[in-house]
């Protein structure tokens, strides 16, 4: 089976503000698409290395996505608040609650449905990664995660956390005001999306909804306020 990465030329550091996200409001779903997705296409924003989709979704109670197919994609869902039910063609079934993480390897093909079965809106992040090879056997898994303070907590990777077959490491970070953290990503990419707080990234300041995309960089983080964020360390080519 052949690898499917293709070289992508990127700037050393790119800061994108919350207002630059592509927003759609379907009534039952309010979503921000950080990369090209569905009928939104920007040839300059199709992904960041193996990271091809990052959607910030809020789903209304009782609503969701009916059965639909995926193939050759590693999909990770983080529920920030509320709960999300899942059912797929492999027999995988469960409810993902706040603080839990789900991984689905679409591989040769999988059909699944996602629905907010709770009474409150469900806020989630869903990320799609290119796999290291095509034609994998479909699989599903989920776990509860205890987040570390003033550190990165590994959620999913090829070697720790939930196992996904992509050359990427998905973390969630929490830093209290005044705390610092250094992430070294030589010859790789670092993607940061701020959920809450105010975070300094190599002297650029992020507010909630802002993102930073850095290449081949030593990333120095300083929390100007208590901060919660997602950090992805990813192969770029």
Tab-separated table of C-alpha atoms in Angstrom:
chain	number	residue	atom	x	y	z
A	1	UNK	CA	0.000	0.000	0.000
A	2	UNK	CA	1.368	3.382	-0.968
A	3	UNK	CA	1.607	6.465	1.215
A	4	UNK	CA	-0.588	9.380	0.168
A	5	UNK	CA	1.197	12.468	1.494
A	6	UNK	CA	1.992	15.226	-1.008
A	7	UNK	CA	4.406	18.122	-0.389
A	8	UNK	CA	2.744	21.396	0.617
A	9	UNK	CA	4.620	24.711	0.658
A	10	UNK	CA	3.763	26.726	3.783
A	11	UNK	CA	4.722	29.966	5.451
A	12	UNK	CA	6.848	29.724	8.599
A	13	UNK	CA	4.055	31.207	10.740
A	14	UNK	CA	0.477	32.115	9.887
A	15	UNK	CA	-2.013	33.626	12.336
A	16	UNK	CA	-5.692	33.427	11.378
A	17	UNK	CA	-8.231	35.320	13.459
A	18	UNK	CA	-11.625	34.038	14.561
A	19	UNK	CA	-13.401	36.339	12.097
A	20	UNK	CA	-11.529	34.684	9.213
A	21	UNK	CA	-13.116	31.277	9.858
A	22	UNK	CA	-15.774	30.117	7.395
A	23	UNK	CA	-19.070	30.082	9.338
A	24	UNK	CA	-22.299	28.327	8.379
A	25	UNK	CA	-25.580	28.367	10.302
A	26	UNK	CA	-28.088	25.672	9.327
A	27	UNK	CA	-30.396	26.324	12.266
A	28	UNK	CA	-29.795	22.951	13.896
A	29	UNK	CA	-26.024	23.225	13.299
A	30	UNK	CA	-23.774	26.238	13.751
A	31	UNK	CA	-20.292	25.462	12.505
A	32	UNK	CA	-16.924	27.009	11.744
A	33	UNK	CA	-14.870	25.269	9.049
A	34	UNK	CA	-11.180	26.022	9.490
A	35	UNK	CA	-10.270	24.369	6.177
A	36	UNK	CA	-12.068	23.795	2.867
A	37	UNK	CA	-15.052	21.533	3.510
A	38	UNK	CA	-18.233	20.470	1.737
A	39	UNK	CA	-19.254	23.306	-0.633
A	40	UNK	CA	-16.702	25.746	0.817
A	41	UNK	CA	-13.511	25.588	-1.233
A	42	UNK	CA	-10.460	27.817	-0.890
A	43	UNK	CA	-7.487	26.516	-2.920
A	44	UNK	CA	-5.140	28.222	-0.464
A	45	UNK	CA	-6.740	26.537	2.543
A	46	UNK	CA	-7.200	22.837	1.857
A	47	UNK	CA	-5.306	21.554	4.897
A	48	UNK	CA	-2.172	21.660	6.988
A	49	UNK	CA	-0.070	18.634	6.159
A	50	UNK	CA	-2.021	15.506	7.079
A	51	UNK	CA	-4.676	17.609	8.868
A	52	UNK	CA	-7.419	18.169	6.299
A	53	UNK	CA	-10.547	19.038	8.309
A	54	UNK	CA	-11.088	20.918	11.564
A	55	UNK	CA	-14.740	21.739	12.224
A	56	UNK	CA	-15.948	23.596	15.328
A	57	UNK	CA	-19.598	22.477	15.637
A	58	UNK	CA	-22.552	23.223	17.901
A	59	UNK	CA	-25.439	20.777	17.321
A	60	UNK	CA	-28.951	21.436	18.620
A	61	UNK	CA	-30.653	18.857	20.895
A	62	UNK	CA	-32.267	16.012	18.975
A	63	UNK	CA	-30.455	16.884	15.755
A	64	UNK	CA	-27.474	15.428	13.949
A	65	UNK	CA	-26.038	13.768	10.874
A	66	UNK	CA	-27.843	10.727	9.376
A	67	UNK	CA	-25.948	7.722	8.068
A	68	UNK	CA	-23.227	8.846	5.639
A	69	UNK	CA	-20.027	7.244	4.262
A	70	UNK	CA	-16.313	7.900	4.708
A	71	UNK	CA	-13.199	6.192	3.325
A	72	UNK	CA	-9.433	6.502	3.858
A	73	UNK	CA	-9.614	9.103	6.602
A	74	UNK	CA	-8.709	9.119	10.306
A	75	UNK	CA	-11.455	11.027	12.150
A	76	UNK	CA	-11.192	12.268	15.739
A	77	UNK	CA	-14.053	13.906	17.653
A	78	UNK	CA	-13.597	15.907	20.872
A	79	UNK	CA	-16.764	16.729	22.813
A	80	UNK	CA	-16.377	19.943	24.807
A	81	UNK	CA	-19.914	20.121	26.212
A	82	UNK	CA	-23.087	18.074	25.896
A	83	UNK	CA	-23.092	14.593	24.398
A	84	UNK	CA	-23.040	12.937	20.981
A	85	UNK	CA	-24.366	9.486	20.089
A	86	UNK	CA	-22.532	7.448	17.447
A	87	UNK	CA	-23.452	4.373	15.415
A	88	UNK	CA	-21.560	2.840	12.488
A	89	UNK	CA	-21.521	-0.048	10.034
A	90	UNK	CA	-18.797	-1.940	11.938
A	91	UNK	CA	-21.121	-2.329	14.927
A	92	UNK	CA	-19.468	0.513	16.804
A	93	UNK	CA	-21.933	2.332	19.027
A	94	UNK	CA	-21.675	4.688	21.967
A	95	UNK	CA	-22.298	8.083	23.526
A	96	UNK	CA	-19.403	10.553	23.643
A	97	UNK	CA	-19.717	12.940	26.577
A	98	UNK	CA	-17.914	16.130	27.526
A	99	UNK	CA	-14.237	15.394	28.107
A	100	UNK	CA	-14.272	12.243	25.989
A	101	UNK	CA	-12.559	11.608	22.664
A	102	UNK	CA	-13.577	9.310	19.811
A	103	UNK	CA	-11.477	7.961	16.949
A	104	UNK	CA	-12.798	6.343	13.799
A	105	UNK	CA	-10.600	4.876	11.071
A	106	UNK	CA	-12.682	4.947	7.888
A	107	UNK	CA	-10.206	2.818	5.917
A	108	UNK	CA	-11.791	0.779	3.123
A	109	UNK	CA	-15.165	2.299	3.930
A	110	UNK	CA	-17.474	2.978	6.852
A	111	UNK	CA	-20.989	4.380	7.213
A	112	UNK	CA	-21.956	6.174	10.406
A	113	UNK	CA	-24.446	8.529	12.045
A	114	UNK	CA	-23.933	11.159	14.754
A	115	UNK	CA	-26.725	12.746	16.785
A	116	UNK	CA	-27.126	14.988	19.796
A	117	UNK	CA	-29.385	12.783	21.915
A	118	UNK	CA	-29.121	15.087	24.935
A	119	UNK	CA	-31.214	18.032	26.109
A	120	UNK	CA	-28.480	20.652	25.739
A	121	UNK	CA	-26.489	21.844	22.695
A	122	UNK	CA	-23.466	19.680	21.930
A	123	UNK	CA	-20.223	21.564	21.264
A	124	UNK	CA	-17.522	19.507	19.578
A	125	UNK	CA	-14.416	19.651	17.449
A	126	UNK	CA	-14.019	17.142	14.636
A	127	UNK	CA	-10.662	16.682	12.915
A	128	UNK	CA	-9.899	14.573	9.855
A	129	UNK	CA	-6.388	13.336	9.096
A	130	UNK	CA	-4.981	11.620	6.020
A	131	UNK	CA	-3.838	8.094	6.906
A	132	UNK	CA	-0.254	6.957	6.401
A	133	UNK	CA	-1.538	4.280	4.005
A	134	UNK	CA	-4.801	3.619	2.186
A	135	UNK	CA	-7.007	0.572	2.526
A	136	UNK	CA	-6.952	0.129	6.296
A	137	UNK	CA	-9.509	-1.982	8.122
A	138	UNK	CA	-12.258	0.276	9.542
A	139	UNK	CA	-12.251	0.628	13.337
A	140	UNK	CA	-13.787	2.666	16.154
A	141	UNK	CA	-12.845	3.563	19.714
A	142	UNK	CA	-13.404	6.177	22.408
A	143	UNK	CA	-12.003	7.091	25.806
A	144	UNK	CA	-12.365	9.569	28.652
A	145	UNK	CA	-9.404	11.909	29.098
A	146	UNK	CA	-8.097	13.583	32.250
A	147	UNK	CA	-6.407	16.794	31.179
A	148	UNK	CA	-3.101	17.810	32.760
A	149	UNK	CA	-2.703	21.342	34.082
A	150	UNK	CA	0.052	23.511	32.592
A	151	UNK	CA	0.897	20.822	30.041
A	152	UNK	CA	-0.178	19.102	26.844
A	153	UNK	CA	-2.361	15.999	27.130
A	154	UNK	CA	-1.974	13.540	24.239
A	155	UNK	CA	-5.380	12.562	22.872
A	156	UNK	CA	-4.573	10.587	19.712
A	157	UNK	CA	-1.537	9.542	17.672
A	158	UNK	CA	0.047	6.522	16.012
A	159	UNK	CA	1.899	5.665	19.231
A	160	UNK	CA	-0.118	6.905	22.221
A	161	UNK	CA	-3.576	7.987	23.310
A	162	UNK	CA	-6.262	6.726	20.962
A	163	UNK	CA	-4.388	4.992	18.148
A	164	UNK	CA	-4.818	6.521	14.711
A	165	UNK	CA	-2.910	5.622	11.572
A	166	UNK	CA	-1.684	9.112	10.710
A	167	UNK	CA	1.645	10.843	11.245
A	168	UNK	CA	0.126	13.379	13.622
A	169	UNK	CA	-0.166	13.895	17.362
A	170	UNK	CA	-3.326	15.525	18.664
A	171	UNK	CA	-3.075	17.265	22.044
A	172	UNK	CA	-5.282	19.369	24.235
A	173	UNK	CA	-3.449	21.972	26.283
A	174	UNK	CA	-4.299	23.839	29.463
A	175	UNK	CA	-2.197	26.647	30.863
A	176	UNK	CA	-2.969	28.788	33.876
A	177	UNK	CA	-2.314	32.516	33.662
A	178	UNK	CA	1.429	33.242	33.618
A	179	UNK	CA	2.452	29.647	32.856
A	180	UNK	CA	4.714	28.778	29.930
A	181	UNK	CA	5.201	25.761	27.696
A	182	UNK	CA	7.661	24.974	24.896
A	183	UNK	CA	6.862	22.618	22.016
A	184	UNK	CA	9.675	21.656	19.633
A	185	UNK	CA	8.536	20.711	16.138
A	186	UNK	CA	11.631	20.723	13.932
A	187	UNK	CA	10.804	19.754	10.331
A	188	UNK	CA	7.117	19.390	11.265
A	189	UNK	CA	4.049	21.561	11.544
A	190	UNK	CA	2.287	22.865	14.641
A	191	UNK	CA	-1.376	23.846	14.487
A	192	UNK	CA	-2.957	25.637	17.465
A	193	UNK	CA	-6.636	26.515	17.951
A	194	UNK	CA	-7.593	28.495	21.041
A	195	UNK	CA	-10.826	27.489	22.782
A	196	UNK	CA	-10.703	29.877	25.741
A	197	UNK	CA	-8.414	32.450	27.347
A	198	UNK	CA	-5.598	34.470	25.808
A	199	UNK	CA	-2.454	32.725	24.603
A	200	UNK	CA	0.838	34.150	23.364
A	201	UNK	CA	2.399	32.020	20.605
A	202	UNK	CA	5.943	33.107	19.756
A	203	UNK	CA	4.919	36.690	20.671
A	204	UNK	CA	1.705	36.647	18.623
A	205	UNK	CA	-1.367	36.823	20.867
A	206	UNK	CA	-4.359	34.553	20.221
A	207	UNK	CA	-7.924	35.139	21.398
A	208	UNK	CA	-10.669	32.460	21.400
A	209	UNK	CA	-11.315	31.163	17.887
A	210	UNK	CA	-7.908	32.264	16.603
A	211	UNK	CA	-5.464	29.761	15.121
A	212	UNK	CA	-1.724	29.587	14.540
A	213	UNK	CA	-0.040	27.473	11.866
A	214	UNK	CA	3.726	27.160	12.295
A	215	UNK	CA	6.311	25.179	10.346
A	216	UNK	CA	9.694	23.851	11.466
A	217	UNK	CA	9.506	25.910	14.639
A	218	UNK	CA	10.270	26.004	18.338
A	219	UNK	CA	6.887	27.047	19.698
A	220	UNK	CA	6.884	29.070	22.917
A	221	UNK	CA	3.517	29.466	24.640
A	222	UNK	CA	2.631	31.908	27.411
A	223	UNK	CA	-0.840	32.110	28.932
A	224	UNK	CA	-1.902	35.725	29.431
A	225	UNK	CA	-5.138	34.334	30.880
A	226	UNK	CA	-6.152	30.797	31.862
A	227	UNK	CA	-6.153	29.109	28.453
A	228	UNK	CA	-7.569	25.970	26.840
A	229	UNK	CA	-6.419	24.987	23.341
A	230	UNK	CA	-5.881	22.220	20.818
A	231	UNK	CA	-2.360	21.608	19.490
A	232	UNK	CA	-1.634	19.311	16.554
A	233	UNK	CA	1.924	18.226	15.730
A	234	UNK	CA	1.819	16.992	12.143
A	235	UNK	CA	3.938	15.799	9.267
A	236	UNK	CA	3.836	18.334	6.439
A	237	UNK	CA	5.023	16.338	3.422
